PDB file of C-alpha atoms in Angstrom:
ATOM      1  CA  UNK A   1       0.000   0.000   0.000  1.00  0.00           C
ATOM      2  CA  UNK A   2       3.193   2.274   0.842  1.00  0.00           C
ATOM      3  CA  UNK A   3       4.421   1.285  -2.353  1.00  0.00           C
ATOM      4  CA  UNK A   4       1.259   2.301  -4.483  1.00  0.00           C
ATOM      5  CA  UNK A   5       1.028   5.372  -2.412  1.00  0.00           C
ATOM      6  CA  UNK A   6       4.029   6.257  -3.489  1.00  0.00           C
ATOM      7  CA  UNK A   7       3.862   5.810  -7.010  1.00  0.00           C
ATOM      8  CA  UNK A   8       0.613   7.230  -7.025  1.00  0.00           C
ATOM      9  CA  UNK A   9       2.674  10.688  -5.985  1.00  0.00           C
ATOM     10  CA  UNK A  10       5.183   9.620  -8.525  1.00  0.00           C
ATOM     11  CA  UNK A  11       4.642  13.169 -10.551  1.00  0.00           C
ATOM     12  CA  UNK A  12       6.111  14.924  -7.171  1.00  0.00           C
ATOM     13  CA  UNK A  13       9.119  12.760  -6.770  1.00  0.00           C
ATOM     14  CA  UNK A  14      11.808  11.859  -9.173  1.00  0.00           C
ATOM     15  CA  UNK A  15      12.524   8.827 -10.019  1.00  0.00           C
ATOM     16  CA  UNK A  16      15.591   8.074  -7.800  1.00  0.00           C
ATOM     17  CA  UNK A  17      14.035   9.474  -4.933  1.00  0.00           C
ATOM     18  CA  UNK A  18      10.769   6.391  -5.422  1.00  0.00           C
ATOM     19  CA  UNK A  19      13.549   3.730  -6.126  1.00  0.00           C
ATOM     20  CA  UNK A  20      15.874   4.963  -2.648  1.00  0.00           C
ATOM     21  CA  UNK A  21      12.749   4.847  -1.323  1.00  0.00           C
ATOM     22  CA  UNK A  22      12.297   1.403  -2.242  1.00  0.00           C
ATOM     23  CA  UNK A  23      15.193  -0.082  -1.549  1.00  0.00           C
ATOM     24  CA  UNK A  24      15.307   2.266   1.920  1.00  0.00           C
ATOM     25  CA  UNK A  25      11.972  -0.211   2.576  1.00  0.00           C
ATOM     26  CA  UNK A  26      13.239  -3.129   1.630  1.00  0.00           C
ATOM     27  CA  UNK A  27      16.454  -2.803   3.686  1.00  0.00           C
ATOM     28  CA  UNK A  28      14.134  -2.264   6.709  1.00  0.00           C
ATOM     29  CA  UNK A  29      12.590  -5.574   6.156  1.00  0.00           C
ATOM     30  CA  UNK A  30      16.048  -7.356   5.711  1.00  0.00           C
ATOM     31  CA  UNK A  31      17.305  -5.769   9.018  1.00  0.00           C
ATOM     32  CA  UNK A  32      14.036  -6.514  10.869  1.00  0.00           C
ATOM     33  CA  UNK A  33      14.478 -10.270   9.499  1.00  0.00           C
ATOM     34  CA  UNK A  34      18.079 -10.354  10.318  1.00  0.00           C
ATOM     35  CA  UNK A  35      17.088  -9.341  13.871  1.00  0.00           C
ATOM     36  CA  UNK A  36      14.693 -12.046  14.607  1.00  0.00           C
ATOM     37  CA  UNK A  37      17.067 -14.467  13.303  1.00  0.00           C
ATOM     38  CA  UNK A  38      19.789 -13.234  15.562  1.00  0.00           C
ATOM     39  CA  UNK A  39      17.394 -13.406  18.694  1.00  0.00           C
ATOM     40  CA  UNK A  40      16.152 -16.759  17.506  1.00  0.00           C
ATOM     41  CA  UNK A  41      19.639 -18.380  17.127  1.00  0.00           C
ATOM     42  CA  UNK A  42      20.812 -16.802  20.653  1.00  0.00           C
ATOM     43  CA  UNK A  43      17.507 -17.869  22.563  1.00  0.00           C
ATOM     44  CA  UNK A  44      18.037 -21.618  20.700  1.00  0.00           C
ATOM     45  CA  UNK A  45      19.449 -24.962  21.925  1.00  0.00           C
ATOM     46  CA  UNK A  46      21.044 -24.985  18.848  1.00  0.00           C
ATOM     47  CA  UNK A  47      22.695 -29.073  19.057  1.00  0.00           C
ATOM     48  CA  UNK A  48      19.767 -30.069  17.467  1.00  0.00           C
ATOM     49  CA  UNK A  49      20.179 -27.949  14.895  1.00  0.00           C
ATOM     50  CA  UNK A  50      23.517 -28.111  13.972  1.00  0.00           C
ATOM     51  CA  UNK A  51      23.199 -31.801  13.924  1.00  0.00           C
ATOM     52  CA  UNK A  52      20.181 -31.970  11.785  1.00  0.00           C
ATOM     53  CA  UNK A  53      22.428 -29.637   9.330  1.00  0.00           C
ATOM     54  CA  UNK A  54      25.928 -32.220   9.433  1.00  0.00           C
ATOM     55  CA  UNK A  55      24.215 -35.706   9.348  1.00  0.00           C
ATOM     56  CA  UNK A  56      24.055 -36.261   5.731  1.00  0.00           C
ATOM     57  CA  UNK A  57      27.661 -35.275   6.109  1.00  0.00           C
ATOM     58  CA  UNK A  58      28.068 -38.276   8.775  1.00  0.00           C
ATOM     59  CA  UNK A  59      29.286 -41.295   6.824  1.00  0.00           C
ATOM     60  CA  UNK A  60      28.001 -44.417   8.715  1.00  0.00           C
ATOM     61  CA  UNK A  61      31.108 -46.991  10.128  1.00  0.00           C
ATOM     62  CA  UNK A  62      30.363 -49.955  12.130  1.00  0.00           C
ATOM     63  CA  UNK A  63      32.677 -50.527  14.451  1.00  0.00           C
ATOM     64  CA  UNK A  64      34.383 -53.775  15.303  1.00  0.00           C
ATOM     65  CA  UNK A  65      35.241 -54.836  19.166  1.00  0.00           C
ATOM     66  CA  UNK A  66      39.002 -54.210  17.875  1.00  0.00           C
ATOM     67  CA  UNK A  67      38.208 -50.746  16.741  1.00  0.00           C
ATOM     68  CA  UNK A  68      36.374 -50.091  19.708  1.00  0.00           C
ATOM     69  CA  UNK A  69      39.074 -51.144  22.060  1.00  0.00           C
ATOM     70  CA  UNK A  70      41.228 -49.161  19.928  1.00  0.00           C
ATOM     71  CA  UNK A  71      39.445 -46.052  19.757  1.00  0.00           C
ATOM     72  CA  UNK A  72      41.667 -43.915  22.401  1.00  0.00           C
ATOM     73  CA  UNK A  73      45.481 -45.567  20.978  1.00  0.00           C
ATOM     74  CA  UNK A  74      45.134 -47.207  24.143  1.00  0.00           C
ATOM     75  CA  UNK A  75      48.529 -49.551  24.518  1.00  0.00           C
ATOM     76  CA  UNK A  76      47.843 -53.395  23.305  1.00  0.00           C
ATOM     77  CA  UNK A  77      47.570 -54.499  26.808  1.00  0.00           C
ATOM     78  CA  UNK A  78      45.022 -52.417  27.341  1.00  0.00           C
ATOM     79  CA  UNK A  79      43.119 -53.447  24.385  1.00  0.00           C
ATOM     80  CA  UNK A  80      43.347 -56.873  25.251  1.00  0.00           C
ATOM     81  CA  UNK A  81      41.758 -56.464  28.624  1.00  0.00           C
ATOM     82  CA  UNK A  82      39.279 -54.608  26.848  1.00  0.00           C
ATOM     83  CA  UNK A  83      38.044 -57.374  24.287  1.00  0.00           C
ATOM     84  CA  UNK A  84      38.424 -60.017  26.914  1.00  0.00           C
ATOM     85  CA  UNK A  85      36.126 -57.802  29.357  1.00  0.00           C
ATOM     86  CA  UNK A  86      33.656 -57.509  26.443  1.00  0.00           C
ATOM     87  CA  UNK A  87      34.207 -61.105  25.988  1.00  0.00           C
ATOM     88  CA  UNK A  88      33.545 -62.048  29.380  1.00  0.00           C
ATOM     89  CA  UNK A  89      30.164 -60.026  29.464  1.00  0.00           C
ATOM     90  CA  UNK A  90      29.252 -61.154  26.605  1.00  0.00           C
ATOM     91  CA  UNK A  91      29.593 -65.020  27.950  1.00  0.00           C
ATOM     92  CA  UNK A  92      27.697 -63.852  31.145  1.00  0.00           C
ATOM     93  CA  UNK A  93      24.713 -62.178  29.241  1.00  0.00           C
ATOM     94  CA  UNK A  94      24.050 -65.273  27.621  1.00  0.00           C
ATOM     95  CA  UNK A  95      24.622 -67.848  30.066  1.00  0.00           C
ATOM     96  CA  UNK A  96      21.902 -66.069  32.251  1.00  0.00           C
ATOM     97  CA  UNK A  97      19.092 -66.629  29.361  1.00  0.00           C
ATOM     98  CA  UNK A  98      17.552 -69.971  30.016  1.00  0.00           C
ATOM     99  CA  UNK A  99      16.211 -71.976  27.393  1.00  0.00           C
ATOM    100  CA  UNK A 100      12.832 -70.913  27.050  1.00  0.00           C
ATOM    101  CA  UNK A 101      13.959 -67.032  26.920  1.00  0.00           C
ATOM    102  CA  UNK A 102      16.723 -68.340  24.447  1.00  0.00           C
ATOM    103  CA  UNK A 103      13.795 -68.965  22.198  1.00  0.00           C
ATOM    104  CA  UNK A 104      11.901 -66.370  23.021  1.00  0.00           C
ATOM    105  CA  UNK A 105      14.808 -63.747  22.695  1.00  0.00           C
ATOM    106  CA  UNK A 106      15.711 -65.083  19.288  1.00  0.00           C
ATOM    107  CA  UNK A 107      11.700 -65.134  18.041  1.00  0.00           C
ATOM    108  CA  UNK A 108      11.249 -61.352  18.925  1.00  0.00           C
ATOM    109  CA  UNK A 109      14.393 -60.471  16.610  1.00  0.00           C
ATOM    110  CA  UNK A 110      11.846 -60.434  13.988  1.00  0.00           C
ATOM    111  CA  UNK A 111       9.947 -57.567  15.976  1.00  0.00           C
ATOM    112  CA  UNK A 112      11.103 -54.409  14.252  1.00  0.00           C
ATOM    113  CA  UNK A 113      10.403 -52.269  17.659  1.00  0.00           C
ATOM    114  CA  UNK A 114      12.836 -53.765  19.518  1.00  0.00           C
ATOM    115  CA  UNK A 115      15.440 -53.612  17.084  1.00  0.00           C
ATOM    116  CA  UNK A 116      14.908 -50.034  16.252  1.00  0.00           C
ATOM    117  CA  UNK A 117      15.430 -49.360  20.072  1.00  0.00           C
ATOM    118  CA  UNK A 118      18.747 -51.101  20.555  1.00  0.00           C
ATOM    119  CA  UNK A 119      19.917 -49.443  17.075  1.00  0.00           C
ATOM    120  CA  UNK A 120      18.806 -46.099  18.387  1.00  0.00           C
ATOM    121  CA  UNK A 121      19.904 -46.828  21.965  1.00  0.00           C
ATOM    122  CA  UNK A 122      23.517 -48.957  22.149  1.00  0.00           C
ATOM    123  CA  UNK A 123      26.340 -48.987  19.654  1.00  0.00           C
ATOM    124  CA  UNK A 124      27.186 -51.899  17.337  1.00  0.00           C
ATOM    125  CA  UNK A 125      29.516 -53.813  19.503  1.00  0.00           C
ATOM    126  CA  UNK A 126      27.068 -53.543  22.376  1.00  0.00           C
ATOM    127  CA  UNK A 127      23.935 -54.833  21.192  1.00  0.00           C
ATOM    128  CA  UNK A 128      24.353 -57.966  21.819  1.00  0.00           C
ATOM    129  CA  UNK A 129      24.220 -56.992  25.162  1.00  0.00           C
ATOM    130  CA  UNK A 130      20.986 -55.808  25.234  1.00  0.00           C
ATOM    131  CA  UNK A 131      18.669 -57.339  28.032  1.00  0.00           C
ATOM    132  CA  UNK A 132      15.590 -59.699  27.091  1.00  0.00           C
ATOM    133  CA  UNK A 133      12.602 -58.402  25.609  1.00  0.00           C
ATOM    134  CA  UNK A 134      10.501 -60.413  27.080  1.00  0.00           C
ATOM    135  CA  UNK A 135       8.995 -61.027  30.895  1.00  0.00           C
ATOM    136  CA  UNK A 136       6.140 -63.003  32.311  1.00  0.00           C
ATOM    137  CA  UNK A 137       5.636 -61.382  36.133  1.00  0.00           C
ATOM    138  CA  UNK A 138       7.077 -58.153  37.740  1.00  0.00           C
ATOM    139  CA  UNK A 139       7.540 -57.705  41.525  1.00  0.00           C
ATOM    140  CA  UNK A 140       8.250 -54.525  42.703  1.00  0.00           C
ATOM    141  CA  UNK A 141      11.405 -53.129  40.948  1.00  0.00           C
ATOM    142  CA  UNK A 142      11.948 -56.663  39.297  1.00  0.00           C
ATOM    143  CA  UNK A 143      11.276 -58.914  36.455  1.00  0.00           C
ATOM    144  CA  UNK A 144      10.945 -62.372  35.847  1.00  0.00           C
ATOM    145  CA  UNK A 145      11.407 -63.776  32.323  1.00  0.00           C
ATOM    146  CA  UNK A 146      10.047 -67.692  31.307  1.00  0.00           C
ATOM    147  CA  UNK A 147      12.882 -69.472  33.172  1.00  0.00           C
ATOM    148  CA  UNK A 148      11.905 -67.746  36.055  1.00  0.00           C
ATOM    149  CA  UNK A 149      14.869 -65.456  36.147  1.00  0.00           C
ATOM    150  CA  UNK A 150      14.577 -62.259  38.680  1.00  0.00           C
ATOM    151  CA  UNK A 151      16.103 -59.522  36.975  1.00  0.00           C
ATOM    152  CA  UNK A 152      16.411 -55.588  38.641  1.00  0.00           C
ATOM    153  CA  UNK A 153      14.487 -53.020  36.432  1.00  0.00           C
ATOM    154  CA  UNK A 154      16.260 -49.714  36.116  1.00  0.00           C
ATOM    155  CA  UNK A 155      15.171 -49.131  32.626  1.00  0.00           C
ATOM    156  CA  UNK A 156      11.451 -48.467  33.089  1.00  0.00           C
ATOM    157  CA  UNK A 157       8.900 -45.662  33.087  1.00  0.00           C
ATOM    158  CA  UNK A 158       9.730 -42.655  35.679  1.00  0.00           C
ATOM    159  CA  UNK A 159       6.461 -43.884  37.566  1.00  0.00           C
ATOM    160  CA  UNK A 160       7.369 -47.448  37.903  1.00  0.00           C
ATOM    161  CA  UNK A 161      10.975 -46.943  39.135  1.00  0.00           C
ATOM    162  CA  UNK A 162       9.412 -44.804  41.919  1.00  0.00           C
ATOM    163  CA  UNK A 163       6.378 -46.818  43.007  1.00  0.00           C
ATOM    164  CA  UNK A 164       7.054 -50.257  41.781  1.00  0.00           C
ATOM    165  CA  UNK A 165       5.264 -52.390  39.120  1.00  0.00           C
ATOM    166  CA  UNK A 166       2.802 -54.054  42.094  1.00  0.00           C
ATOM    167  CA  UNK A 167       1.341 -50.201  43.006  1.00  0.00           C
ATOM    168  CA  UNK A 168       0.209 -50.566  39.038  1.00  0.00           C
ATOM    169  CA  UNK A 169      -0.974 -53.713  39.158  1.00  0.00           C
ATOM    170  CA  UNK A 170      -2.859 -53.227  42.037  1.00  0.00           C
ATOM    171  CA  UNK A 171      -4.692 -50.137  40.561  1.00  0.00           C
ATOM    172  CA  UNK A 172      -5.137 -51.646  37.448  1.00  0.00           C
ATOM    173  CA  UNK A 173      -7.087 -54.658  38.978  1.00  0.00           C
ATOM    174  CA  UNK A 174      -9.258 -52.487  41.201  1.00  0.00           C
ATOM    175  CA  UNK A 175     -10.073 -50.570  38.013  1.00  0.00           C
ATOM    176  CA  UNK A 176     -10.794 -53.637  36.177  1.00  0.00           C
ATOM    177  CA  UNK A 177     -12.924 -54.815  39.217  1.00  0.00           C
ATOM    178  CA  UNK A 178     -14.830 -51.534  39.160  1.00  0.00           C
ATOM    179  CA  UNK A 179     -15.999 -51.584  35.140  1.00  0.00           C
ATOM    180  CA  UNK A 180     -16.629 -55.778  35.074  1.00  0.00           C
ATOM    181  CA  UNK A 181     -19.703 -55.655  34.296  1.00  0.00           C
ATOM    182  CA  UNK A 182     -19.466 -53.280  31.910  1.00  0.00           C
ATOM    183  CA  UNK A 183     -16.137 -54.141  30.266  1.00  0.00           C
ATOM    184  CA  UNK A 184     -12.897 -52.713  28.624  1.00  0.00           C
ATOM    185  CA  UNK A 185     -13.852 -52.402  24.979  1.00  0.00           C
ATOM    186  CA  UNK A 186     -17.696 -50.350  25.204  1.00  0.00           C
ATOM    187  CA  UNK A 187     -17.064 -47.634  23.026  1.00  0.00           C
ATOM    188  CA  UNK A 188     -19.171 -44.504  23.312  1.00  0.00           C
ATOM    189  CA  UNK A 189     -20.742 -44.550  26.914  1.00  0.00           C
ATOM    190  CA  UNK A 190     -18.656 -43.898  29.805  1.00  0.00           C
ATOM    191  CA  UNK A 191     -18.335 -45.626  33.182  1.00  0.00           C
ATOM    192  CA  UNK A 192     -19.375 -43.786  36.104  1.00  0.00           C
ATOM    193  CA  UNK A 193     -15.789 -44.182  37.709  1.00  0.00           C
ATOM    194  CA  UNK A 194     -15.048 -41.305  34.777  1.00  0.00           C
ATOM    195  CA  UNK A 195     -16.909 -38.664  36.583  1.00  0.00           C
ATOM    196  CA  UNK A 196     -14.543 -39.626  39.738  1.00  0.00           C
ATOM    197  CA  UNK A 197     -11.825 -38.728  37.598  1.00  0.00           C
ATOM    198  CA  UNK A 198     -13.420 -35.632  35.557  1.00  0.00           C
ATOM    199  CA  UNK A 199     -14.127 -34.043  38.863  1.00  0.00           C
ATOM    200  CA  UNK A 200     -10.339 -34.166  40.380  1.00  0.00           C
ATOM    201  CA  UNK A 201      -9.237 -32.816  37.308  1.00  0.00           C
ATOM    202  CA  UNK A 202     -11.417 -29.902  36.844  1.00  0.00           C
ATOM    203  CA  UNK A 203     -10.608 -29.263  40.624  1.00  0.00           C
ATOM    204  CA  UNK A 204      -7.011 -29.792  40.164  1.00  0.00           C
ATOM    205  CA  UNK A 205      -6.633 -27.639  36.802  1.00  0.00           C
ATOM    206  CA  UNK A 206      -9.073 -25.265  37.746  1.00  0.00           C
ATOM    207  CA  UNK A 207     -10.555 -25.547  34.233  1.00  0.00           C
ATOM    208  CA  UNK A 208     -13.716 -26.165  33.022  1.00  0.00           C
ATOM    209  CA  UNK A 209     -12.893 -28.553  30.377  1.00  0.00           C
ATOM    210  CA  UNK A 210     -10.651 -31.372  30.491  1.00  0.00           C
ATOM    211  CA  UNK A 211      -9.592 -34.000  27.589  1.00  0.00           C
ATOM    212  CA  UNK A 212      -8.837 -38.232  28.550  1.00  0.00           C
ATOM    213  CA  UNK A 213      -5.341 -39.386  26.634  1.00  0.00           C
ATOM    214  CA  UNK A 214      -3.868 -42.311  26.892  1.00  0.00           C
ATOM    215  CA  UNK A 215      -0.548 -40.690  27.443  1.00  0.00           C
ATOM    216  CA  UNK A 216       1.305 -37.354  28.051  1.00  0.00           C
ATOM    217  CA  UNK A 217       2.721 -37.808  25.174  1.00  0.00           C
ATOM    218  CA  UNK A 218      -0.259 -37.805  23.275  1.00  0.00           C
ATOM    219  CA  UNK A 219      -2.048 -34.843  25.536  1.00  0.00           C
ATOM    220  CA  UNK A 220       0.906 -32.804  25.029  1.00  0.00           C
ATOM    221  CA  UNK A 221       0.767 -33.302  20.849  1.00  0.00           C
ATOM    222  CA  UNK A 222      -2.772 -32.770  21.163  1.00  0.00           C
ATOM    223  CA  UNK A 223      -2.654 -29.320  23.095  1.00  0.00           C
ATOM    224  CA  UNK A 224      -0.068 -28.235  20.573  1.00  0.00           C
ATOM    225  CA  UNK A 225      -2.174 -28.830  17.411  1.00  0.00           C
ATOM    226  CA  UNK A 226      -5.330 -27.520  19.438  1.00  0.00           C
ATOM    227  CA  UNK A 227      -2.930 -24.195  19.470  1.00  0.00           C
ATOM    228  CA  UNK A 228      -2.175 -24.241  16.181  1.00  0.00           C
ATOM    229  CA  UNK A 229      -5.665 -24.824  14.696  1.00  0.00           C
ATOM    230  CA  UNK A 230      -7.635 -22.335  16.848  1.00  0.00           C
ATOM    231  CA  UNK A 231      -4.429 -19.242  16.341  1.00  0.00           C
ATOM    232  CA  UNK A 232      -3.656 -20.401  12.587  1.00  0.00           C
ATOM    233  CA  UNK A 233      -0.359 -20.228  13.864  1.00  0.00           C
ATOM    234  CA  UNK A 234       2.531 -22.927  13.426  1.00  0.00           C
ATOM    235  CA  UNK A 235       5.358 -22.300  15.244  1.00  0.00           C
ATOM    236  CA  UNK A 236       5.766 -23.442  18.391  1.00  0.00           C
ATOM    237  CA  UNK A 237       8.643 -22.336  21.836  1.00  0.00           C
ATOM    238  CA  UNK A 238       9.423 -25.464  23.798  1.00  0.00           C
ATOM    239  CA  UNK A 239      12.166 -24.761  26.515  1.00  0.00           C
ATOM    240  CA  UNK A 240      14.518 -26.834  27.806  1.00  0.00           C
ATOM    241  CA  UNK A 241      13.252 -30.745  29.396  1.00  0.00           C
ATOM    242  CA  UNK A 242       9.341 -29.425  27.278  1.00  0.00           C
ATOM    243  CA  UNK A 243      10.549 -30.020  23.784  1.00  0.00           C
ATOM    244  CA  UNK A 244      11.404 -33.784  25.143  1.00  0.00           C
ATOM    245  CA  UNK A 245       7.564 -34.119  26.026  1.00  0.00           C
ATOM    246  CA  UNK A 246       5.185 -36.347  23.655  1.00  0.00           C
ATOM    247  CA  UNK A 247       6.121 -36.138  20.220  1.00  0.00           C
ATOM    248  CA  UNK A 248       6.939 -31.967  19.184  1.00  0.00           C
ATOM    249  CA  UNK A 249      10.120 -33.383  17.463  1.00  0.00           C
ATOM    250  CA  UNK A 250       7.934 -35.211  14.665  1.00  0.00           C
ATOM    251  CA  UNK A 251       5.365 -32.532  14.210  1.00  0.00           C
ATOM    252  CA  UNK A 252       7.859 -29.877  12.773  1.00  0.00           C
ATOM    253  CA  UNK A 253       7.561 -25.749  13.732  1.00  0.00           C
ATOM    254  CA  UNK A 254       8.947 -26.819  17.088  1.00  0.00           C
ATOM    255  CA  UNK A 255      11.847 -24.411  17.986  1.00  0.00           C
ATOM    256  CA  UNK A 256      13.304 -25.307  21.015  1.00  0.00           C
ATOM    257  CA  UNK A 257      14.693 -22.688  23.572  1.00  0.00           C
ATOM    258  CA  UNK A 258      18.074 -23.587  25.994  1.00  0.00           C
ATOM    259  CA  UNK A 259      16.554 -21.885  28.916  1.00  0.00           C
ATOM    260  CA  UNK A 260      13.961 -19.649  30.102  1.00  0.00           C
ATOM    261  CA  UNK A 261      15.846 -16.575  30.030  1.00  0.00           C
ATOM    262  CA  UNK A 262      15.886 -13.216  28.467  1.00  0.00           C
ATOM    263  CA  UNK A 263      17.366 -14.370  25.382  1.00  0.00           C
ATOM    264  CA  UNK A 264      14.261 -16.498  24.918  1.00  0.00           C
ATOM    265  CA  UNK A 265      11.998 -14.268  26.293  1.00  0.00           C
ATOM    266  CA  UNK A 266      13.509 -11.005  23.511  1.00  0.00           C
ATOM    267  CA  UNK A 267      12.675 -14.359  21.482  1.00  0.00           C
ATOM    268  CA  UNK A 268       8.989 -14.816  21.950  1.00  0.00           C
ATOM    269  CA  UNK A 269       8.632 -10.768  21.526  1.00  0.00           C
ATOM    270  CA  UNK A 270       9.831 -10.920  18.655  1.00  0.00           C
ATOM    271  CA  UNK A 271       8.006 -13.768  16.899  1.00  0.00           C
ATOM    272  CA  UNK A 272       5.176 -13.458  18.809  1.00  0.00           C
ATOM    273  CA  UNK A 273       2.758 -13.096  15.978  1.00  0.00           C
ATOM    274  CA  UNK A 274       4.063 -16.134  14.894  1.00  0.00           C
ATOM    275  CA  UNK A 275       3.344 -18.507  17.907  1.00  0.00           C
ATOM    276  CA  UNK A 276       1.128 -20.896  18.533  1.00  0.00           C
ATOM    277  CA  UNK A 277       1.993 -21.883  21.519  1.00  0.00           C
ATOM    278  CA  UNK A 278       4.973 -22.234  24.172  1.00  0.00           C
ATOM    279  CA  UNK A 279       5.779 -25.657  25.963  1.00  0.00           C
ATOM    280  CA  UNK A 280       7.151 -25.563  29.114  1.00  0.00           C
ATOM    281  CA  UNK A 281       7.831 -28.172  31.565  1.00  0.00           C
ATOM    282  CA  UNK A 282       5.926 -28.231  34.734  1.00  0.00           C
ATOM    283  CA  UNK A 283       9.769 -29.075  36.921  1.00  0.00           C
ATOM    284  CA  UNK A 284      10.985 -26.365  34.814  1.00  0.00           C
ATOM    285  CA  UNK A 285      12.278 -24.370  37.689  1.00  0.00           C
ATOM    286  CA  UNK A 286      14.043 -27.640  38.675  1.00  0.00           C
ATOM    287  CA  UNK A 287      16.265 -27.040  35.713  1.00  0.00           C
ATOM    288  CA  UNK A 288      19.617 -25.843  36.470  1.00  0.00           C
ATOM    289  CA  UNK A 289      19.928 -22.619  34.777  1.00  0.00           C
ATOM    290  CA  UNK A 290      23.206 -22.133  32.263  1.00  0.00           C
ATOM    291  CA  UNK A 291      23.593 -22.791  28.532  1.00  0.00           C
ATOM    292  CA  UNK A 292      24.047 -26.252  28.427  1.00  0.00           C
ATOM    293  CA  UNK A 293      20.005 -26.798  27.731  1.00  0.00           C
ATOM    294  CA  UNK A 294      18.201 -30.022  28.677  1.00  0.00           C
ATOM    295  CA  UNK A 295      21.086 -32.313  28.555  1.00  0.00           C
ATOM    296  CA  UNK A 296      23.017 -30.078  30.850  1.00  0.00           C
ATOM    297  CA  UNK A 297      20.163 -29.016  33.018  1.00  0.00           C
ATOM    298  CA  UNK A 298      19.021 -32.780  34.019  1.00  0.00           C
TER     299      UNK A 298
END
């Protein structure tokens, strides 16, 4: 509109004052743009970023036990006690699989899950390691796989490694007591035993309206694209431990902030007519503040 203005008064101006004034305007925008970027890559946990940017760069190498022994120039003797160590656990891994989890182990290789975990989770020479994916009874903190094998847990859910698998169990079989007769799979009405649960919330939240997920992971993707739809906005400020909550990584838009500071918070001024939405953790002021972002503040 400044622009047509403009050249509507174009018989009052030369022409090089209408083009300085041109580029004058476009040189604002430019600055203003170069501005936002600058607060957005100081307020930024910016690993993720430069990672996503080098990866293609990353050629993949699978490394042997010998490599990895090798990988410091440790001296020979060294790398011998290494690959005998590895060896050794190796031996003791497998000796304490019985027969019937031997079978068992070797059936779920087929289940592409659990080898997209270990990939993800434990280098090559490691995965072999990797502890059974299979158990038939939990008590307490343990597990017990088909050759009755005890085994300590310290890989599961943040709620189980606090109260113990039987605490679940036990609430789980008074909630399956409580909806018998009505059973598991009705789709459409509710139990009563919901209305227990919608009232604590509402009095908890203090909201009028609350939504049933099966996860957090799931409530927190659905709050985010409940954002988006209703402000017709995309992007979305996740800061710190938040942007590891549900799944904002997959959904794209996310931008994720190294700490709730006034980097971040020049940040969300700037762009605020672009977001959605900001994530933030509810232990948030549990973080430790600094630079290092999530990994650091854990």
């Amino acid at each position: 509109g400044l622009l047509s203005a403009m050249l509507g008064y174009g018989r009052y101006f030369s022409l090089d004052v209408l083009i300085l004034s041109v580029v004058a305007l476009l040189a604002i925008q430019l600055i203003e743009k170069a501005r936002v970027m600058w607060l957005t890559l100081r307020a930024a946990w910016t690993p993720p970023l430069v990672a996503r940017l080098l990866t293609p760069a990353v050629a993949w190498h699978k490394c042997t036990d010998a490599e990895l022994c090798a990988v410091d120039g440790a001296p020979p003797e060294v790398q011998a006690r290494r690959r005998a160590g590895l060896a050794a656990l190796a031996r003791r891994a497998a000796s304490l699989e019985g027969p019937r989890s031997r079978e068992l182990s070797e059936l779920l290789r087929h289940l592409a899950d659990g080898r997209f975990t270990d990939n993800r989770l434990l280098p090559q020479s490691l995965r072999r390691l990797s502890a059974a994916r299979h158990a038939v009874e939990s008590d307490g903190p343990y597990l017990v796989d088909a050759d009755g094998r005890r085994t300590l847990d310290c890989s599961g859910s943040d709620g189980a490694n606090v109260h113990g698998y039987n605490f679940y169990k036990a609430c789980v079989a008074e909630g399956n007591d409580r909806i018998a007769k009505l059973g598991p799979n009705v789709l459409g009405p509710l139990h009563p035993a919901a209305a227990d649960v919608l009232r604590f919330l509402r009095e908890l939240s203090g909201l009028d309206e609350v939504s049933f997920h099966s996860s957090g992971a799931e409530a927190v993707t659905a709050a985010v694209q409940l954002c988006r739809f209703n402000t017709r906005r995309r992007l979305v400020l996740a800061f710190d431990a938040a942007a590891d909550r549900g799944s904002l990584s997959e959904l794209g838009g996310v931008l994720r902030c190294s700490s709730l500071d006034a980097a971040a918070l020049r940040l969300l001024a700037a762009r605020a007519a672009e977001v959605a939405c900001v994530v933030v953790d509810p232990l948030q002021a549990l973080e430790r503040r600094g630079g290092g972002g999530a990994a650091e503040g854990r």
